[in-house]
């Protein structure tokens, strides 16, 4: 049996839900996040891992989802849990899983190991081979150093996901508030190099770039500040940990209406003017602004994001 999976491709908001909490999983089904990932990793205590796998399988098979991309985060390959996580959820509910989120990835081999295991499971369970995607999560210095090899390790890779909490711990950054600047590092953005490395690798290899969580869930202003930084750089979306963060996240990772309208206007004007005079005009004027091929490409980025968000 194969399932087409979610038809969504946009991932502005990625909701984290502990696999150990059936009530939260049921609630997530009706929320407006573009993706929901059911967690078997850090949100689930070791003694609760087996029960969480069963909860996730049951929740995926019982349906009622809102068209979200459905993802399971398994434990990383340095633990004793990963193989059983993958086998249990894919054997139990493989046709209902769009991708596996693989945390703390350090090299291409870890992605390839998951790819091989998924291929066997898909064959053995009559699922379409290659249908289940992989979302590698970059959470330490080695993963960041190996990011190009990780991004290209398997055609299943769909996104590169930042894990700021583990990452900042792994590089010994002196901070306790994920997403905020460490005290003493001013001015500047202590995250900038990491953000840009992930974004450049994603764009170089045709993947989505997804920012990780902002843990102070009651501080919506802080969430907005944090999300706006990666949205401005060009990231596709960000994790959300609480329903209150979803609306803000979808808004921040969609273009502003005025920018979307302007982008469509630029594209229309450029297409119109470059089609007259036998296509001989490279640059055209729109009001006071000169538009050429490169500015049309910038407008296309905003227009694509807006169209994907249903604007
Ligand atoms: C998420 O997994 C993080 O470490 O920030
Ligand atoms: Mg983490």
mmCIF file of C-alpha atoms and ligand atoms in Angstrom:
data_model
loop_
_atom_site.group_PDB
_atom_site.id
_atom_site.type_symbol
_atom_site.label_atom_id
_atom_site.label_comp_id
_atom_site.label_asym_id
_atom_site.label_seq_id
_atom_site.Cartn_x
_atom_site.Cartn_y
_atom_site.Cartn_z
ATOM 1 C CA UNK A 1 0.000 0.000 0.000
ATOM 2 C CA UNK A 2 1.358 3.399 -0.891
ATOM 3 C CA UNK A 3 0.063 6.797 0.070
ATOM 4 C CA UNK A 4 0.715 10.041 -1.746
ATOM 5 C CA UNK A 5 1.650 11.633 1.569
ATOM 6 C CA UNK A 6 1.091 15.309 2.247
ATOM 7 C CA UNK A 7 0.749 17.479 -0.843
ATOM 8 C CA UNK A 8 2.264 20.415 1.020
ATOM 9 C CA UNK A 9 5.795 21.507 0.215
ATOM 10 C CA UNK A 10 5.952 24.755 2.151
ATOM 11 C CA UNK A 11 7.427 24.492 5.655
ATOM 12 C CA UNK A 12 7.024 27.926 7.241
ATOM 13 C CA UNK A 13 6.080 26.505 10.642
ATOM 14 C CA UNK A 14 7.329 23.148 11.915
ATOM 15 C CA UNK A 15 5.549 22.076 15.101
ATOM 16 C CA UNK A 16 7.461 19.916 17.588
ATOM 17 C CA UNK A 17 5.232 17.451 19.487
ATOM 18 C CA UNK A 18 6.490 14.929 22.084
ATOM 19 C CA UNK A 19 5.695 11.368 20.974
ATOM 20 C CA UNK A 20 5.065 10.537 24.623
ATOM 21 C CA UNK A 21 2.020 12.812 24.831
ATOM 22 C CA UNK A 22 -1.046 11.450 22.941
ATOM 23 C CA UNK A 23 -3.165 14.441 23.976
ATOM 24 C CA UNK A 24 -0.723 16.895 22.419
ATOM 25 C CA UNK A 25 -0.471 14.766 19.275
ATOM 26 C CA UNK A 26 -4.274 14.767 18.870
ATOM 27 C CA UNK A 27 -4.353 18.537 19.356
ATOM 28 C CA UNK A 28 -1.557 19.033 16.791
ATOM 29 C CA UNK A 29 -3.697 17.365 14.119
ATOM 30 C CA UNK A 30 -5.961 20.412 13.925
ATOM 31 C CA UNK A 31 -3.314 23.150 14.129
ATOM 32 C CA UNK A 32 -2.184 25.373 11.260
ATOM 33 C CA UNK A 33 1.491 24.365 11.248
ATOM 34 C CA UNK A 34 2.780 23.416 7.780
ATOM 35 C CA UNK A 35 4.695 20.465 9.241
ATOM 36 C CA UNK A 36 4.276 18.483 12.442
ATOM 37 C CA UNK A 37 7.104 16.348 13.740
ATOM 38 C CA UNK A 38 6.424 13.714 16.344
ATOM 39 C CA UNK A 39 9.456 13.482 18.585
ATOM 40 C CA UNK A 40 11.163 10.348 19.847
ATOM 41 C CA UNK A 41 14.359 12.195 20.766
ATOM 42 C CA UNK A 42 14.976 14.843 23.407
ATOM 43 C CA UNK A 43 11.330 15.447 24.337
ATOM 44 C CA UNK A 44 10.987 11.769 25.343
ATOM 45 C CA UNK A 45 12.688 10.191 28.391
ATOM 46 C CA UNK A 46 14.593 6.921 27.819
ATOM 47 C CA UNK A 47 12.023 4.882 29.757
ATOM 48 C CA UNK A 48 9.208 6.291 27.607
ATOM 49 C CA UNK A 49 10.748 5.663 24.154
ATOM 50 C CA UNK A 50 8.975 2.362 23.435
ATOM 51 C CA UNK A 51 5.554 3.670 24.438
ATOM 52 C CA UNK A 52 6.150 6.840 22.402
ATOM 53 C CA UNK A 53 6.841 4.759 19.268
ATOM 54 C CA UNK A 54 3.479 3.022 19.750
ATOM 55 C CA UNK A 55 1.681 6.353 20.321
ATOM 56 C CA UNK A 56 3.158 7.753 17.121
ATOM 57 C CA UNK A 57 2.159 4.724 15.031
ATOM 58 C CA UNK A 58 -1.398 4.864 16.412
ATOM 59 C CA UNK A 59 -1.731 8.615 15.868
ATOM 60 C CA UNK A 60 -0.472 8.426 12.294
ATOM 61 C CA UNK A 61 -2.792 5.554 11.413
ATOM 62 C CA UNK A 62 -5.871 7.082 12.999
ATOM 63 C CA UNK A 63 -5.828 10.013 10.532
ATOM 64 C CA UNK A 64 -7.539 13.359 11.068
ATOM 65 C CA UNK A 65 -4.512 15.389 9.999
ATOM 66 C CA UNK A 66 -4.928 18.809 8.485
ATOM 67 C CA UNK A 67 -2.752 18.255 5.394
ATOM 68 C CA UNK A 68 0.441 18.903 7.368
ATOM 69 C CA UNK A 69 3.745 17.321 6.365
ATOM 70 C CA UNK A 70 4.036 14.455 8.890
ATOM 71 C CA UNK A 71 7.519 13.751 10.185
ATOM 72 C CA UNK A 72 8.990 11.598 12.955
ATOM 73 C CA UNK A 73 12.183 12.636 14.729
ATOM 74 C CA UNK A 74 14.118 9.503 15.643
ATOM 75 C CA UNK A 75 17.065 9.339 18.032
ATOM 76 C CA UNK A 76 20.553 9.953 16.672
ATOM 77 C CA UNK A 77 22.848 7.145 15.533
ATOM 78 C CA UNK A 78 25.106 7.397 18.609
ATOM 79 C CA UNK A 79 22.290 5.988 20.782
ATOM 80 C CA UNK A 80 20.886 2.453 20.975
ATOM 81 C CA UNK A 81 17.404 3.585 19.852
ATOM 82 C CA UNK A 82 17.665 4.681 16.224
ATOM 83 C CA UNK A 83 17.191 1.354 14.400
ATOM 84 C CA UNK A 84 14.157 0.397 16.474
ATOM 85 C CA UNK A 85 12.674 3.896 16.128
ATOM 86 C CA UNK A 86 12.861 3.730 12.336
ATOM 87 C CA UNK A 87 11.738 0.110 12.005
ATOM 88 C CA UNK A 88 8.820 0.501 14.404
ATOM 89 C CA UNK A 89 7.368 3.675 12.927
ATOM 90 C CA UNK A 90 7.889 2.765 9.262
ATOM 91 C CA UNK A 91 6.616 -0.822 9.638
ATOM 92 C CA UNK A 92 3.709 0.472 11.675
ATOM 93 C CA UNK A 93 2.717 3.575 9.717
ATOM 94 C CA UNK A 94 5.148 4.058 6.801
ATOM 95 C CA UNK A 95 2.447 5.133 4.348
ATOM 96 C CA UNK A 96 1.551 8.004 6.695
ATOM 97 C CA UNK A 97 5.094 9.350 7.140
ATOM 98 C CA UNK A 98 6.466 12.019 4.833
ATOM 99 C CA UNK A 99 9.971 12.216 6.272
ATOM 100 C CA UNK A 100 12.267 11.139 9.086
ATOM 101 C CA UNK A 101 14.056 13.905 10.986
ATOM 102 C CA UNK A 102 17.558 12.700 11.876
ATOM 103 C CA UNK A 103 19.128 14.729 14.705
ATOM 104 C CA UNK A 104 22.793 15.414 15.512
ATOM 105 C CA UNK A 105 24.001 14.327 12.071
ATOM 106 C CA UNK A 106 27.791 14.454 11.840
ATOM 107 C CA UNK A 107 28.540 13.046 8.388
ATOM 108 C CA UNK A 108 27.127 11.724 5.136
ATOM 109 C CA UNK A 109 27.427 8.111 6.313
ATOM 110 C CA UNK A 110 24.732 8.652 8.930
ATOM 111 C CA UNK A 111 22.317 9.865 6.272
ATOM 112 C CA UNK A 112 23.255 6.979 3.977
ATOM 113 C CA UNK A 113 22.677 4.467 6.789
ATOM 114 C CA UNK A 114 19.161 5.818 7.261
ATOM 115 C CA UNK A 115 18.584 5.820 3.504
ATOM 116 C CA UNK A 116 19.551 2.124 3.268
ATOM 117 C CA UNK A 117 17.337 1.164 6.189
ATOM 118 C CA UNK A 118 14.387 3.098 4.730
ATOM 119 C CA UNK A 119 14.859 1.454 1.334
ATOM 120 C CA UNK A 120 14.659 -2.013 2.876
ATOM 121 C CA UNK A 121 11.621 -1.077 4.924
ATOM 122 C CA UNK A 122 9.861 0.471 1.925
ATOM 123 C CA UNK A 123 10.515 -2.666 -0.174
ATOM 124 C CA UNK A 124 9.462 -5.076 2.536
ATOM 125 C CA UNK A 125 6.285 -3.151 3.321
ATOM 126 C CA UNK A 126 5.109 -2.355 -0.203
ATOM 127 C CA UNK A 127 5.761 1.371 0.169
ATOM 128 C CA UNK A 128 7.067 3.362 -2.799
ATOM 129 C CA UNK A 129 10.865 3.183 -2.668
ATOM 130 C CA UNK A 130 12.332 6.625 -1.986
ATOM 131 C CA UNK A 131 9.046 8.185 -0.906
ATOM 132 C CA UNK A 132 10.024 8.850 2.709
ATOM 133 C CA UNK A 133 12.262 11.912 2.914
ATOM 134 C CA UNK A 134 15.107 12.698 5.301
ATOM 135 C CA UNK A 135 15.560 15.939 7.242
ATOM 136 C CA UNK A 136 19.118 16.033 8.629
ATOM 137 C CA UNK A 137 19.455 18.228 11.693
ATOM 138 C CA UNK A 138 22.713 20.149 12.086
ATOM 139 C CA UNK A 139 23.495 20.358 15.799
ATOM 140 C CA UNK A 140 27.259 20.419 16.223
ATOM 141 C CA UNK A 141 30.486 21.722 14.715
ATOM 142 C CA UNK A 142 31.281 18.513 12.821
ATOM 143 C CA UNK A 143 27.849 18.440 11.191
ATOM 144 C CA UNK A 144 28.311 22.039 10.097
ATOM 145 C CA UNK A 145 31.773 21.293 8.706
ATOM 146 C CA UNK A 146 30.379 18.340 6.724
ATOM 147 C CA UNK A 147 27.217 20.070 5.622
ATOM 148 C CA UNK A 148 27.718 19.753 1.844
ATOM 149 C CA UNK A 149 28.352 16.013 2.076
ATOM 150 C CA UNK A 150 25.316 15.642 4.350
ATOM 151 C CA UNK A 151 23.109 17.661 1.994
ATOM 152 C CA UNK A 152 24.045 15.470 -0.977
ATOM 153 C CA UNK A 153 24.252 12.108 0.822
ATOM 154 C CA UNK A 154 20.852 10.897 -0.417
ATOM 155 C CA UNK A 155 18.166 12.038 -2.856
ATOM 156 C CA UNK A 156 15.776 11.687 0.099
ATOM 157 C CA UNK A 157 17.208 14.800 1.780
ATOM 158 C CA UNK A 158 14.587 17.565 1.635
ATOM 159 C CA UNK A 159 15.705 20.127 4.212
ATOM 160 C CA UNK A 160 18.606 21.143 6.433
ATOM 161 C CA UNK A 161 17.386 21.867 9.951
ATOM 162 C CA UNK A 162 19.269 23.905 12.536
ATOM 163 C CA UNK A 163 19.298 22.660 16.142
ATOM 164 C CA UNK A 164 20.364 25.773 18.057
ATOM 165 C CA UNK A 165 20.187 24.395 21.610
ATOM 166 C CA UNK A 166 22.427 21.403 20.985
ATOM 167 C CA UNK A 167 24.599 23.418 18.618
ATOM 168 C CA UNK A 168 25.346 26.207 21.084
ATOM 169 C CA UNK A 169 26.057 23.639 23.795
ATOM 170 C CA UNK A 170 28.368 21.689 21.470
ATOM 171 C CA UNK A 171 30.517 24.719 20.653
ATOM 172 C CA UNK A 172 30.582 25.879 24.306
ATOM 173 C CA UNK A 173 28.778 29.132 23.586
ATOM 174 C CA UNK A 174 28.249 30.997 26.845
ATOM 175 C CA UNK A 175 24.483 31.332 26.715
ATOM 176 C CA UNK A 176 21.403 29.947 28.424
ATOM 177 C CA UNK A 177 18.678 31.478 26.245
ATOM 178 C CA UNK A 178 18.405 29.753 22.878
ATOM 179 C CA UNK A 179 17.936 32.229 20.053
ATOM 180 C CA UNK A 180 19.098 35.268 22.015
ATOM 181 C CA UNK A 181 22.581 36.749 21.840
ATOM 182 C CA UNK A 182 25.083 35.625 24.478
ATOM 183 C CA UNK A 183 25.769 38.431 26.912
ATOM 184 C CA UNK A 184 29.005 40.206 26.088
ATOM 185 C CA UNK A 185 28.781 39.569 22.321
ATOM 186 C CA UNK A 186 27.757 42.957 21.073
ATOM 187 C CA UNK A 187 27.187 44.208 18.551
ATOM 188 C CA UNK A 188 26.567 41.407 16.095
ATOM 189 C CA UNK A 189 24.710 38.152 15.732
ATOM 190 C CA UNK A 190 26.515 35.195 17.293
ATOM 191 C CA UNK A 191 24.455 32.872 15.072
ATOM 192 C CA UNK A 192 25.198 34.556 11.763
ATOM 193 C CA UNK A 193 27.950 32.262 10.483
ATOM 194 C CA UNK A 194 25.925 29.159 11.315
ATOM 195 C CA UNK A 195 22.743 30.521 9.747
ATOM 196 C CA UNK A 196 24.560 31.483 6.564
ATOM 197 C CA UNK A 197 26.440 28.189 6.308
ATOM 198 C CA UNK A 198 23.183 26.225 6.573
ATOM 199 C CA UNK A 199 21.365 28.567 4.189
ATOM 200 C CA UNK A 200 24.148 28.488 1.596
ATOM 201 C CA UNK A 201 24.344 24.685 1.720
ATOM 202 C CA UNK A 202 20.564 24.428 1.362
ATOM 203 C CA UNK A 203 20.528 26.760 -1.639
ATOM 204 C CA UNK A 204 23.613 25.148 -3.208
ATOM 205 C CA UNK A 205 21.868 21.778 -3.144
ATOM 206 C CA UNK A 206 18.237 22.757 -3.754
ATOM 207 C CA UNK A 207 16.983 22.045 -0.200
ATOM 208 C CA UNK A 208 14.827 23.926 2.275
ATOM 209 C CA UNK A 209 16.546 25.698 5.180
ATOM 210 C CA UNK A 210 14.686 25.385 8.475
ATOM 211 C CA UNK A 211 15.568 27.257 11.676
ATOM 212 C CA UNK A 212 15.176 25.470 15.009
ATOM 213 C CA UNK A 213 13.240 26.300 18.157
ATOM 214 C CA UNK A 214 12.877 29.380 20.346
ATOM 215 C CA UNK A 215 12.443 27.897 23.784
ATOM 216 C CA UNK A 216 10.941 30.811 25.735
ATOM 217 C CA UNK A 217 7.445 29.854 24.583
ATOM 218 C CA UNK A 218 5.620 32.619 26.487
ATOM 219 C CA UNK A 219 7.803 35.347 24.979
ATOM 220 C CA UNK A 220 6.098 35.906 21.609
ATOM 221 C CA UNK A 221 8.027 39.151 21.025
ATOM 222 C CA UNK A 222 11.258 37.222 21.496
ATOM 223 C CA UNK A 223 10.020 34.545 19.105
ATOM 224 C CA UNK A 224 9.169 37.197 16.509
ATOM 225 C CA UNK A 225 12.595 38.811 16.877
ATOM 226 C CA UNK A 226 14.353 35.467 16.534
ATOM 227 C CA UNK A 227 12.218 34.213 13.610
ATOM 228 C CA UNK A 228 12.503 37.514 11.752
ATOM 229 C CA UNK A 229 16.297 37.185 11.630
ATOM 230 C CA UNK A 230 16.306 33.898 9.725
ATOM 231 C CA UNK A 231 13.242 34.820 7.665
ATOM 232 C CA UNK A 232 15.054 37.971 6.500
ATOM 233 C CA UNK A 233 18.106 35.961 5.491
ATOM 234 C CA UNK A 234 15.951 33.663 3.355
ATOM 235 C CA UNK A 235 15.232 30.602 5.507
ATOM 236 C CA UNK A 236 12.051 28.742 4.548
ATOM 237 C CA UNK A 237 10.679 28.244 8.052
ATOM 238 C CA UNK A 238 11.242 27.599 11.725
ATOM 239 C CA UNK A 239 10.237 25.193 14.454
ATOM 240 C CA UNK A 240 7.365 26.094 16.737
ATOM 241 C CA UNK A 241 6.865 24.585 20.183
ATOM 242 C CA UNK A 242 3.521 26.054 21.139
ATOM 243 C CA UNK A 243 0.286 26.867 19.270
ATOM 244 C CA UNK A 244 0.804 30.580 20.067
ATOM 245 C CA UNK A 245 3.993 30.584 17.992
ATOM 246 C CA UNK A 246 2.300 29.160 14.862
ATOM 247 C CA UNK A 247 0.401 32.255 13.714
ATOM 248 C CA UNK A 248 3.443 34.458 14.185
ATOM 249 C CA UNK A 249 5.652 31.953 12.385
ATOM 250 C CA UNK A 250 3.388 31.559 9.331
ATOM 251 C CA UNK A 251 3.150 35.328 9.066
ATOM 252 C CA UNK A 252 6.891 35.958 9.458
ATOM 253 C CA UNK A 253 7.887 33.330 6.887
ATOM 254 C CA UNK A 254 5.359 34.613 4.332
ATOM 255 C CA UNK A 255 6.193 37.815 2.443
ATOM 256 C CA UNK A 256 4.446 40.984 3.590
ATOM 257 C CA UNK A 257 1.447 41.727 1.343
ATOM 258 C CA UNK A 258 3.010 44.960 0.031
ATOM 259 C CA UNK A 259 6.251 43.141 -0.875
ATOM 260 C CA UNK A 260 4.330 40.324 -2.558
ATOM 261 C CA UNK A 261 2.250 42.797 -4.580
ATOM 262 C CA UNK A 262 5.376 44.705 -5.587
ATOM 263 C CA UNK A 263 7.128 41.476 -6.628
ATOM 264 C CA UNK A 264 4.228 40.465 -8.873
ATOM 265 C CA UNK A 265 4.210 43.981 -10.310
ATOM 266 C CA UNK A 266 7.939 43.786 -11.110
ATOM 267 C CA UNK A 267 7.518 40.390 -12.751
ATOM 268 C CA UNK A 268 4.566 41.577 -14.854
ATOM 269 C CA UNK A 269 6.393 44.727 -15.938
ATOM 270 C CA UNK A 270 9.588 42.851 -16.735
ATOM 271 C CA UNK A 271 7.762 40.158 -18.708
ATOM 272 C CA UNK A 272 5.772 42.760 -20.633
ATOM 273 C CA UNK A 273 8.685 45.044 -21.522
ATOM 274 C CA UNK A 274 11.155 42.331 -22.397
ATOM 275 C CA UNK A 275 8.630 40.673 -24.721
ATOM 276 C CA UNK A 276 8.226 43.804 -26.877
ATOM 277 C CA UNK A 277 10.810 45.011 -29.415
ATOM 278 C CA UNK A 278 11.727 41.448 -30.276
ATOM 279 C CA UNK A 279 12.981 40.814 -26.748
ATOM 280 C CA UNK A 280 15.879 43.239 -27.284
ATOM 281 C CA UNK A 281 15.489 45.180 -24.018
ATOM 282 C CA UNK A 282 17.549 43.954 -21.049
ATOM 283 C CA UNK A 283 16.588 46.606 -18.494
ATOM 284 C CA UNK A 284 13.312 48.486 -18.150
ATOM 285 C CA UNK A 285 11.971 51.251 -15.908
ATOM 286 C CA UNK A 286 9.156 50.646 -13.427
ATOM 287 C CA UNK A 287 8.343 54.006 -11.885
ATOM 288 C CA UNK A 288 11.682 55.317 -10.618
ATOM 289 C CA UNK A 289 13.349 51.949 -10.429
ATOM 290 C CA UNK A 290 15.404 50.183 -13.061
ATOM 291 C CA UNK A 291 14.575 46.496 -13.398
ATOM 292 C CA UNK A 292 16.822 43.941 -15.024
ATOM 293 C CA UNK A 293 17.142 40.169 -15.100
ATOM 294 C CA UNK A 294 18.663 40.040 -11.577
ATOM 295 C CA UNK A 295 15.987 42.199 -9.990
ATOM 296 C CA UNK A 296 13.338 40.065 -11.689
ATOM 297 C CA UNK A 297 14.976 37.007 -10.045
ATOM 298 C CA UNK A 298 14.761 38.692 -6.622
ATOM 299 C CA UNK A 299 11.102 39.451 -7.274
ATOM 300 C CA UNK A 300 10.561 35.830 -8.320
ATOM 301 C CA UNK A 301 11.812 34.639 -4.892
ATOM 302 C CA UNK A 302 9.249 36.793 -3.059
ATOM 303 C CA UNK A 303 6.490 35.897 -5.526
ATOM 304 C CA UNK A 304 7.216 32.159 -5.182
ATOM 305 C CA UNK A 305 7.095 32.370 -1.374
ATOM 306 C CA UNK A 306 3.829 34.299 -1.537
ATOM 307 C CA UNK A 307 2.231 31.920 -4.039
ATOM 308 C CA UNK A 308 3.307 28.911 -1.944
ATOM 309 C CA UNK A 309 1.700 30.576 1.078
ATOM 310 C CA UNK A 310 -1.547 30.993 -0.887
ATOM 311 C CA UNK A 311 -1.352 34.818 -1.267
HETATM 312 C C1 LIG B 1 16.826 21.165 18.751
HETATM 313 O O1 LIG B 1 16.867 19.994 18.606
HETATM 314 C C2 LIG B 1 17.900 21.920 19.314
HETATM 315 O O2 LIG B 1 18.864 21.292 19.786
HETATM 316 O O3 LIG B 1 17.818 23.162 19.306
HETATM 317 MG MG1 LIG B 2 18.658 19.113 19.523
#
